[in-house]
Amino acid sequence: MPTYVFDVDPAIWEKADGERVQLAAKFRAEQEAARRAKGVEILGIRPALAADGGAGVEIEIADVSGKANAGVVTVCFKDRPEEKLTAAYSLGPEERKGVVIPIGKTDVYPFDTVELTATAAMKDGRKAVKEDKANFFVAPRFEGAKIDGDFSEWEKLPLTAITTCVEKPQYYEGPGDQQAKCFVGWDDRGLLFYFDVNDDRYQMRKGPSQYCWAADAVQIALAKAYRYGKTGNTLLDLISEGKALYSFALVPEPYAHRHTSWDKENPIVNHPKAPVDLNDGKSGYEMQGKVTELPDGRVREQWEIAVPWHAINHANAKAGDRIAFGFILNDHDHNDFGRYTGLGAFHLHFSERFGAMLLGK
């Protein structure tokens, strides 16, 4: 950061051999020497698809010693330090690469963000340590999925219980209020969602309306890039991150509203703040839903949804890709606009707080 003062010879700042330049060069050299002395650096911790098709944790490491570098990478879960995941590593001079360690049978709820500590220990005793947070969720490939109102194919799949109230938890009254489970997968069309909800009261805003979220509805947030690093180029960031937010409603017929989108011009996806054409055979968006009264007086809400890849600017999706996402099953039981709850996962509005979805095999 330059500092400007009056009545000072500009040569102090501008001369190639001036005091300021010399001090800056000395400082940079000391910083670089300290960095090199560490031998190895950990650049990042992120979820990844392991070779066995399950979830894994990828530790990105780099050699800073300038020599051949080998050792062991260890990952610990903060809430269970006794469980350690380890893998050997080897690096060439100045090389950087990711080491993926399967989490195996480690019991991690896929919609929880857990705290991790990664250590890269060189054979000579030097080491680097980094802490971060991540979740581990694999969305399997589901060939031939049909969005047709027949939910039997989803019910045969392994469904994940949704146990966290992420919206207005102070009003959540437990399983008697709302219970839910889901399946999330993918195919060549896009991302596939199935939600199965038991609710003590069904309340829906007649639509189509951009306020369909203010009733019993599904909201899904998606982004092409997980933890996207902003560049400062607003247009490039918008396209590269590929963020979108949707609300899906059931009554009187299934409809959806897109609140935000990366694409402001493409007519295929219309204007970002506009109803989404469902089941039109052109846009790629599909949804079917059903509400059933249960013998105990509660209701069952079922939703099957397909969101096309172009919605998040993600062409040629493949196993191992990381997609950022979050969702909420809004539950409005009262006429009070602000008093509602929502089981779900992660966050809807700030992409840096989205979770990771790993595209499985």
Tab-separated table of C-alpha atoms in Angstrom:
chain	number	residue	atom	x	y	z
A	1	MET	CA	0.000	0.000	0.000
A	2	PRO	CA	1.751	3.209	-1.087
A	3	THR	CA	2.113	6.032	1.430
A	4	TYR	CA	2.197	9.592	0.104
A	5	VAL	CA	3.914	12.434	1.966
A	6	PHE	CA	4.797	16.015	1.032
A	7	ASP	CA	8.237	17.465	0.322
A	8	VAL	CA	10.005	14.132	-0.135
A	9	ASP	CA	12.329	13.434	-3.042
A	10	PRO	CA	10.441	11.001	-5.391
A	11	ALA	CA	13.731	9.156	-5.876
A	12	ILE	CA	13.260	7.660	-2.414
A	13	TRP	CA	10.311	5.707	-3.811
A	14	GLU	CA	11.351	5.281	-7.403
A	15	LYS	CA	15.111	4.555	-7.497
A	16	ALA	CA	15.830	0.916	-8.250
A	17	ASP	CA	18.461	0.836	-5.515
A	18	GLY	CA	16.604	3.125	-3.112
A	19	GLU	CA	16.124	2.313	0.561
A	20	ARG	CA	12.452	1.432	0.140
A	21	VAL	CA	13.187	-1.035	-2.667
A	22	GLN	CA	16.030	-2.588	-0.688
A	23	LEU	CA	13.888	-3.025	2.432
A	24	ALA	CA	11.028	-4.504	0.416
A	25	ALA	CA	13.372	-6.964	-1.288
A	26	LYS	CA	14.860	-7.977	2.058
A	27	PHE	CA	11.412	-8.498	3.556
A	28	ARG	CA	10.283	-10.615	0.598
A	29	ALA	CA	13.453	-12.704	0.772
A	30	GLU	CA	12.955	-13.363	4.480
A	31	GLN	CA	9.325	-14.354	3.922
A	32	GLU	CA	10.242	-16.694	1.093
A	33	ALA	CA	13.073	-18.256	3.095
A	34	ALA	CA	10.681	-18.925	5.995
A	35	ARG	CA	8.186	-20.463	3.583
A	36	ARG	CA	10.835	-22.656	1.954
A	37	ALA	CA	12.075	-23.816	5.346
A	38	LYS	CA	8.714	-25.488	5.982
A	39	GLY	CA	9.401	-27.932	3.182
A	40	VAL	CA	5.761	-28.666	2.394
A	41	GLU	CA	2.531	-26.656	2.243
A	42	ILE	CA	-1.135	-27.642	2.439
A	43	LEU	CA	-3.050	-25.564	-0.086
A	44	GLY	CA	-6.557	-26.895	0.448
A	45	ILE	CA	-8.887	-29.454	2.018
A	46	ARG	CA	-11.978	-30.487	0.074
A	47	PRO	CA	-14.335	-33.431	-0.402
A	48	ALA	CA	-13.592	-35.685	-3.372
A	49	LEU	CA	-14.761	-38.910	-4.965
A	50	ALA	CA	-12.495	-41.759	-3.849
A	51	ALA	CA	-11.312	-44.558	-6.134
A	52	ASP	CA	-13.784	-46.965	-4.521
A	53	GLY	CA	-16.686	-44.707	-5.569
A	54	GLY	CA	-17.348	-43.473	-2.045
A	55	ALA	CA	-16.615	-40.147	-0.410
A	56	GLY	CA	-13.058	-39.091	0.252
A	57	VAL	CA	-11.121	-36.071	1.419
A	58	GLU	CA	-8.610	-34.459	-0.926
A	59	ILE	CA	-5.590	-32.715	0.572
A	60	GLU	CA	-3.824	-30.485	-1.929
A	61	ILE	CA	-0.143	-30.263	-1.056
A	62	ALA	CA	2.905	-28.591	-2.590
A	63	ASP	CA	6.648	-28.961	-2.255
A	64	VAL	CA	8.390	-25.732	-1.312
A	65	SER	CA	11.786	-27.239	-0.480
A	66	GLY	CA	12.953	-27.435	-4.080
A	67	LYS	CA	13.915	-31.083	-3.594
A	68	ALA	CA	12.243	-34.480	-3.767
A	69	ASN	CA	9.719	-34.573	-0.956
A	70	ALA	CA	7.976	-37.560	0.658
A	71	GLY	CA	6.017	-38.258	3.802
A	72	VAL	CA	2.545	-38.962	5.179
A	73	VAL	CA	-0.724	-37.010	5.022
A	74	THR	CA	-3.065	-37.402	7.998
A	75	VAL	CA	-6.636	-36.148	8.361
A	76	CYS	CA	-8.470	-35.984	11.717
A	77	PHE	CA	-12.093	-35.165	12.461
A	78	LYS	CA	-12.127	-32.558	15.212
A	79	ASP	CA	-14.984	-34.180	17.128
A	80	ARG	CA	-13.290	-37.622	17.071
A	81	PRO	CA	-9.518	-37.127	17.084
A	82	GLU	CA	-8.917	-40.832	17.620
A	83	GLU	CA	-10.104	-41.575	14.054
A	84	LYS	CA	-7.285	-40.781	11.636
A	85	LEU	CA	-7.180	-41.159	7.863
A	86	THR	CA	-3.672	-41.503	6.439
A	87	ALA	CA	-1.932	-41.844	3.082
A	88	ALA	CA	1.663	-41.671	1.906
A	89	TYR	CA	2.671	-38.915	-0.503
A	90	SER	CA	5.620	-38.132	-2.745
A	91	LEU	CA	6.316	-34.904	-4.584
A	92	GLY	CA	8.927	-33.783	-7.052
A	93	PRO	CA	10.652	-30.423	-6.618
A	94	GLU	CA	8.052	-27.612	-6.755
A	95	GLU	CA	5.292	-30.131	-7.537
A	96	ARG	CA	1.744	-29.702	-6.268
A	97	LYS	CA	-0.995	-32.321	-6.316
A	98	GLY	CA	-4.029	-33.620	-4.488
A	99	VAL	CA	-3.942	-36.706	-2.295
A	100	VAL	CA	-7.390	-38.329	-1.970
A	101	ILE	CA	-8.037	-40.452	1.127
A	102	PRO	CA	-11.286	-42.477	1.314
A	103	ILE	CA	-13.292	-41.765	4.463
A	104	GLY	CA	-14.353	-45.413	4.350
A	105	LYS	CA	-16.715	-46.431	7.121
A	106	THR	CA	-16.297	-43.179	9.035
A	107	ASP	CA	-19.817	-42.305	10.173
A	108	VAL	CA	-20.449	-38.803	8.819
A	109	TYR	CA	-23.941	-37.416	8.190
A	110	PRO	CA	-23.695	-36.235	4.562
A	111	PHE	CA	-25.523	-32.934	5.127
A	112	ASP	CA	-23.377	-31.895	8.098
A	113	THR	CA	-20.295	-29.709	7.784
A	114	VAL	CA	-17.525	-31.182	9.931
A	115	GLU	CA	-14.271	-29.643	11.119
A	116	LEU	CA	-11.092	-31.267	9.831
A	117	THR	CA	-7.390	-30.983	10.595
A	118	ALA	CA	-4.921	-32.060	7.920
A	119	THR	CA	-1.215	-32.642	8.554
A	120	ALA	CA	1.475	-33.252	5.950
A	121	ALA	CA	4.552	-34.663	7.725
A	122	MET	CA	7.844	-34.980	5.863
A	123	LYS	CA	10.217	-37.845	6.587
A	124	ASP	CA	12.723	-35.428	8.127
A	125	GLY	CA	10.183	-34.275	10.739
A	126	ARG	CA	9.023	-31.025	9.193
A	127	LYS	CA	5.286	-30.669	8.781
A	128	ALA	CA	2.456	-28.405	7.726
A	129	VAL	CA	-0.988	-28.205	9.388
A	130	LYS	CA	-4.233	-26.749	8.074
A	131	GLU	CA	-7.811	-26.685	9.412
A	132	ASP	CA	-10.992	-26.420	7.370
A	133	LYS	CA	-14.604	-27.601	7.166
A	134	ALA	CA	-16.240	-29.953	4.674
A	135	ASN	CA	-19.155	-32.314	4.161
A	136	PHE	CA	-19.164	-35.680	2.412
A	137	PHE	CA	-22.109	-36.482	0.159
A	138	VAL	CA	-22.028	-38.624	-2.983
A	139	ALA	CA	-24.923	-38.294	-5.451
A	140	PRO	CA	-25.036	-41.540	-7.451
A	141	ARG	CA	-25.681	-41.710	-11.163
A	142	PHE	CA	-29.285	-42.812	-11.709
A	143	GLU	CA	-29.865	-44.027	-15.251
A	144	GLY	CA	-33.368	-43.932	-16.637
A	145	ALA	CA	-34.960	-41.865	-13.888
A	146	LYS	CA	-38.475	-40.803	-14.858
A	147	ILE	CA	-40.235	-37.645	-13.728
A	148	ASP	CA	-43.724	-38.976	-14.295
A	149	GLY	CA	-45.637	-38.872	-11.018
A	150	ASP	CA	-44.975	-42.557	-10.264
A	151	PHE	CA	-42.789	-42.409	-7.165
A	152	SER	CA	-42.271	-46.142	-6.743
A	153	GLU	CA	-38.833	-46.115	-8.396
A	154	TRP	CA	-37.532	-43.594	-5.857
A	155	GLU	CA	-38.922	-45.488	-2.884
A	156	LYS	CA	-36.763	-48.493	-3.785
A	157	LEU	CA	-33.585	-46.389	-3.523
A	158	PRO	CA	-31.547	-45.788	-0.362
A	159	LEU	CA	-33.011	-42.539	0.944
A	160	THR	CA	-31.251	-40.153	3.318
A	161	ALA	CA	-33.166	-38.877	6.346
A	162	ILE	CA	-33.114	-35.086	6.683
A	163	THR	CA	-32.468	-34.444	10.342
A	164	THR	CA	-31.473	-30.797	10.571
A	165	CYS	CA	-33.861	-27.859	10.843
A	166	VAL	CA	-31.968	-25.096	9.040
A	167	GLU	CA	-34.772	-22.527	8.859
A	168	LYS	CA	-36.334	-20.981	11.999
A	169	PRO	CA	-35.454	-23.916	14.283
A	170	GLN	CA	-37.010	-22.065	17.233
A	171	TYR	CA	-40.434	-22.959	15.813
A	172	TYR	CA	-39.700	-26.598	14.967
A	173	GLU	CA	-41.710	-28.980	17.169
A	174	GLY	CA	-39.982	-32.238	16.271
A	175	PRO	CA	-40.891	-35.236	14.089
A	176	GLY	CA	-44.601	-34.721	14.719
A	177	ASP	CA	-44.296	-31.355	13.017
A	178	GLN	CA	-42.293	-32.417	9.965
A	179	GLN	CA	-40.265	-35.465	8.877
A	180	ALA	CA	-38.445	-35.858	5.584
A	181	LYS	CA	-36.073	-37.989	3.560
A	182	CYS	CA	-34.564	-37.514	0.133
A	183	PHE	CA	-32.593	-38.893	-2.771
A	184	VAL	CA	-30.225	-36.772	-4.851
A	185	GLY	CA	-28.653	-38.167	-8.016
A	186	TRP	CA	-27.688	-37.224	-11.558
A	187	ASP	CA	-27.773	-38.288	-15.183
A	188	ASP	CA	-26.974	-36.763	-18.565
A	189	ARG	CA	-29.993	-34.446	-18.277
A	190	GLY	CA	-29.019	-32.841	-14.995
A	191	LEU	CA	-29.493	-33.180	-11.239
A	192	LEU	CA	-32.311	-35.333	-9.870
A	193	PHE	CA	-34.122	-34.782	-6.576
A	194	TYR	CA	-36.771	-36.767	-4.743
A	195	PHE	CA	-38.253	-35.508	-1.455
A	196	ASP	CA	-40.670	-37.487	0.719
A	197	VAL	CA	-42.185	-35.351	3.503
A	198	ASN	CA	-44.639	-36.106	6.306
A	199	ASP	CA	-46.255	-32.928	7.601
A	200	ASP	CA	-48.889	-32.246	10.255
A	201	ARG	CA	-50.490	-29.568	8.087
A	202	TYR	CA	-50.293	-28.841	4.382
A	203	GLN	CA	-50.425	-25.193	3.397
A	204	MET	CA	-49.802	-23.943	-0.125
A	205	ARG	CA	-49.963	-20.501	-1.683
A	206	LYS	CA	-52.014	-20.574	-4.865
A	207	GLY	CA	-49.821	-19.900	-7.836
A	208	PRO	CA	-47.973	-19.435	-9.904
A	209	SER	CA	-46.267	-16.881	-7.677
A	210	GLN	CA	-42.733	-15.834	-6.911
A	211	TYR	CA	-43.738	-16.094	-3.249
A	212	CYS	CA	-44.477	-19.820	-3.431
A	213	TRP	CA	-41.626	-20.307	-0.945
A	214	ALA	CA	-43.853	-18.662	1.699
A	215	ALA	CA	-45.842	-21.886	2.094
A	216	ASP	CA	-45.041	-25.613	2.037
A	217	ALA	CA	-42.452	-25.686	-0.737
A	218	VAL	CA	-39.054	-27.002	-1.766
A	219	GLN	CA	-36.212	-24.536	-2.292
A	220	ILE	CA	-33.002	-25.653	-3.994
A	221	ALA	CA	-29.802	-23.632	-4.396
A	222	LEU	CA	-27.134	-24.790	-6.861
A	223	ALA	CA	-23.770	-23.622	-8.146
A	224	LYS	CA	-21.422	-25.136	-10.696
A	225	ALA	CA	-18.335	-24.318	-8.631
A	226	TYR	CA	-17.838	-25.340	-5.003
A	227	ARG	CA	-16.259	-22.532	-2.963
A	228	TYR	CA	-15.686	-20.456	-6.035
A	229	GLY	CA	-12.878	-17.921	-5.623
A	230	LYS	CA	-14.032	-14.504	-6.810
A	231	THR	CA	-11.795	-12.804	-9.376
A	232	GLY	CA	-13.303	-9.320	-9.241
A	233	ASN	CA	-14.561	-9.678	-12.816
A	234	THR	CA	-18.295	-9.630	-12.076
A	235	LEU	CA	-19.452	-11.097	-15.387
A	236	LEU	CA	-16.811	-13.844	-15.391
A	237	ASP	CA	-17.653	-14.728	-11.784
A	238	LEU	CA	-21.376	-14.866	-12.544
A	239	ILE	CA	-20.871	-17.264	-15.467
A	240	SER	CA	-18.156	-19.379	-13.837
A	241	GLU	CA	-19.938	-19.858	-10.523
A	242	GLY	CA	-23.235	-20.685	-12.260
A	243	LYS	CA	-25.409	-20.005	-9.207
A	244	ALA	CA	-29.190	-20.477	-9.256
A	245	LEU	CA	-31.994	-20.538	-6.674
A	246	TYR	CA	-35.397	-22.159	-7.165
A	247	SER	CA	-38.691	-22.594	-5.346
A	248	PHE	CA	-40.955	-25.535	-6.281
A	249	ALA	CA	-44.651	-25.734	-5.423
A	250	LEU	CA	-47.369	-28.376	-5.836
A	251	VAL	CA	-50.795	-26.747	-6.031
A	252	PRO	CA	-52.928	-26.456	-8.087
A	253	GLU	CA	-50.407	-27.914	-10.551
A	254	PRO	CA	-46.651	-28.242	-10.063
A	255	TYR	CA	-44.840	-25.021	-10.846
A	256	ALA	CA	-41.499	-23.405	-10.040
A	257	HIS	CA	-39.960	-19.971	-9.770
A	258	ARG	CA	-36.324	-19.121	-10.400
A	259	HIS	CA	-35.228	-16.356	-8.062
A	260	THR	CA	-31.634	-16.028	-9.273
A	261	SER	CA	-29.675	-17.361	-12.246
A	262	TRP	CA	-26.262	-16.954	-13.828
A	263	ASP	CA	-27.883	-16.480	-17.255
A	264	LYS	CA	-29.505	-13.097	-17.866
A	265	GLU	CA	-30.013	-13.438	-21.628
A	266	ASN	CA	-30.414	-17.053	-22.783
A	267	PRO	CA	-34.060	-17.521	-23.838
A	268	ILE	CA	-33.923	-21.233	-22.980
A	269	VAL	CA	-33.954	-20.390	-19.293
A	270	ASN	CA	-35.946	-17.163	-19.666
A	271	HIS	CA	-35.392	-14.274	-17.314
A	272	PRO	CA	-33.910	-15.307	-13.968
A	273	LYS	CA	-36.903	-13.909	-12.063
A	274	ALA	CA	-39.614	-15.737	-13.956
A	275	PRO	CA	-41.692	-18.918	-13.698
A	276	VAL	CA	-39.825	-22.000	-14.908
A	277	ASP	CA	-41.462	-24.032	-17.682
A	278	LEU	CA	-41.899	-27.498	-16.208
A	279	ASN	CA	-42.509	-30.563	-18.359
A	280	ASP	CA	-42.403	-28.585	-21.608
A	281	GLY	CA	-39.950	-30.984	-23.231
A	282	LYS	CA	-37.609	-28.154	-24.245
A	283	SER	CA	-36.088	-26.428	-21.245
A	284	GLY	CA	-35.014	-29.620	-19.463
A	285	TYR	CA	-36.799	-28.708	-16.235
A	286	GLU	CA	-39.172	-31.399	-14.986
A	287	MET	CA	-41.244	-31.820	-11.835
A	288	GLN	CA	-44.123	-33.893	-10.569
A	289	GLY	CA	-45.647	-33.853	-7.105
A	290	LYS	CA	-48.403	-35.331	-5.018
A	291	VAL	CA	-50.114	-34.662	-1.692
A	292	THR	CA	-51.716	-37.625	0.101
A	293	GLU	CA	-53.784	-37.585	3.279
A	294	LEU	CA	-52.556	-40.157	5.820
A	295	PRO	CA	-54.730	-42.173	8.230
A	296	ASP	CA	-53.351	-40.303	11.241
A	297	GLY	CA	-54.497	-36.937	9.871
A	298	ARG	CA	-51.080	-35.883	8.598
A	299	VAL	CA	-50.191	-35.394	4.938
A	300	ARG	CA	-47.493	-36.857	2.733
A	301	GLU	CA	-45.849	-34.566	0.192
A	302	GLN	CA	-43.778	-36.150	-2.583
A	303	TRP	CA	-41.678	-34.245	-5.077
A	304	GLU	CA	-39.548	-35.462	-8.010
A	305	ILE	CA	-37.511	-32.786	-9.739
A	306	ALA	CA	-34.962	-32.627	-12.564
A	307	VAL	CA	-32.819	-29.492	-12.970
A	308	PRO	CA	-30.864	-29.418	-16.277
A	309	TRP	CA	-27.125	-28.874	-16.418
A	310	HIS	CA	-27.454	-25.625	-18.367
A	311	ALA	CA	-29.194	-24.124	-15.318
A	312	ILE	CA	-25.782	-23.922	-13.626
A	313	ASN	CA	-23.655	-23.612	-16.786
A	314	HIS	CA	-22.188	-27.083	-16.247
A	315	ALA	CA	-21.714	-28.960	-19.510
A	316	ASN	CA	-20.265	-32.479	-19.836
A	317	ALA	CA	-20.818	-33.476	-16.207
A	318	LYS	CA	-18.819	-36.520	-15.111
A	319	ALA	CA	-18.218	-38.649	-12.043
A	320	GLY	CA	-15.988	-36.849	-9.562
A	321	ASP	CA	-17.290	-33.348	-10.306
A	322	ARG	CA	-18.097	-31.200	-7.277
A	323	ILE	CA	-21.385	-29.279	-7.330
A	324	ALA	CA	-22.295	-26.755	-4.622
A	325	PHE	CA	-25.821	-26.985	-3.275
A	326	GLY	CA	-28.277	-26.482	-0.446
A	327	PHE	CA	-31.993	-27.094	0.021
A	328	ILE	CA	-34.833	-26.358	2.435
A	329	LEU	CA	-38.269	-27.966	2.793
A	330	ASN	CA	-40.271	-24.978	3.967
A	331	ASP	CA	-43.095	-25.796	6.394
A	332	HIS	CA	-45.707	-23.103	7.056
A	333	ASP	CA	-48.272	-24.155	9.661
A	334	HIS	CA	-49.556	-20.706	10.588
A	335	ASN	CA	-50.774	-17.587	8.838
A	336	ASP	CA	-47.948	-15.668	10.487
A	337	PHE	CA	-45.623	-14.904	7.546
A	338	GLY	CA	-42.482	-15.092	9.671
A	339	ARG	CA	-43.336	-18.168	11.694
A	340	TYR	CA	-42.255	-21.170	9.688
A	341	THR	CA	-39.575	-23.872	9.754
A	342	GLY	CA	-37.620	-25.918	7.271
A	343	LEU	CA	-35.726	-29.175	7.368
A	344	GLY	CA	-32.821	-29.081	4.960
A	345	ALA	CA	-29.133	-28.868	4.273
A	346	PHE	CA	-26.671	-25.971	4.197
A	347	HIS	CA	-27.574	-22.458	3.058
A	348	LEU	CA	-29.653	-21.037	0.221
A	349	HIS	CA	-28.374	-17.539	-0.379
A	350	PHE	CA	-24.612	-17.376	0.207
A	351	SER	CA	-22.684	-19.755	-2.034
A	352	GLU	CA	-19.655	-19.789	0.258
A	353	ARG	CA	-21.900	-21.600	2.747
A	354	PHE	CA	-23.248	-24.165	0.273
A	355	GLY	CA	-22.345	-27.806	0.796
A	356	ALA	CA	-20.591	-30.093	-1.679
A	357	MET	CA	-22.262	-32.744	-3.799
A	358	LEU	CA	-19.876	-35.258	-5.370
A	359	LEU	CA	-21.128	-36.811	-8.593
A	360	GLY	CA	-20.792	-40.546	-8.082
A	361	LYS	CA	-20.344	-43.438	-10.478
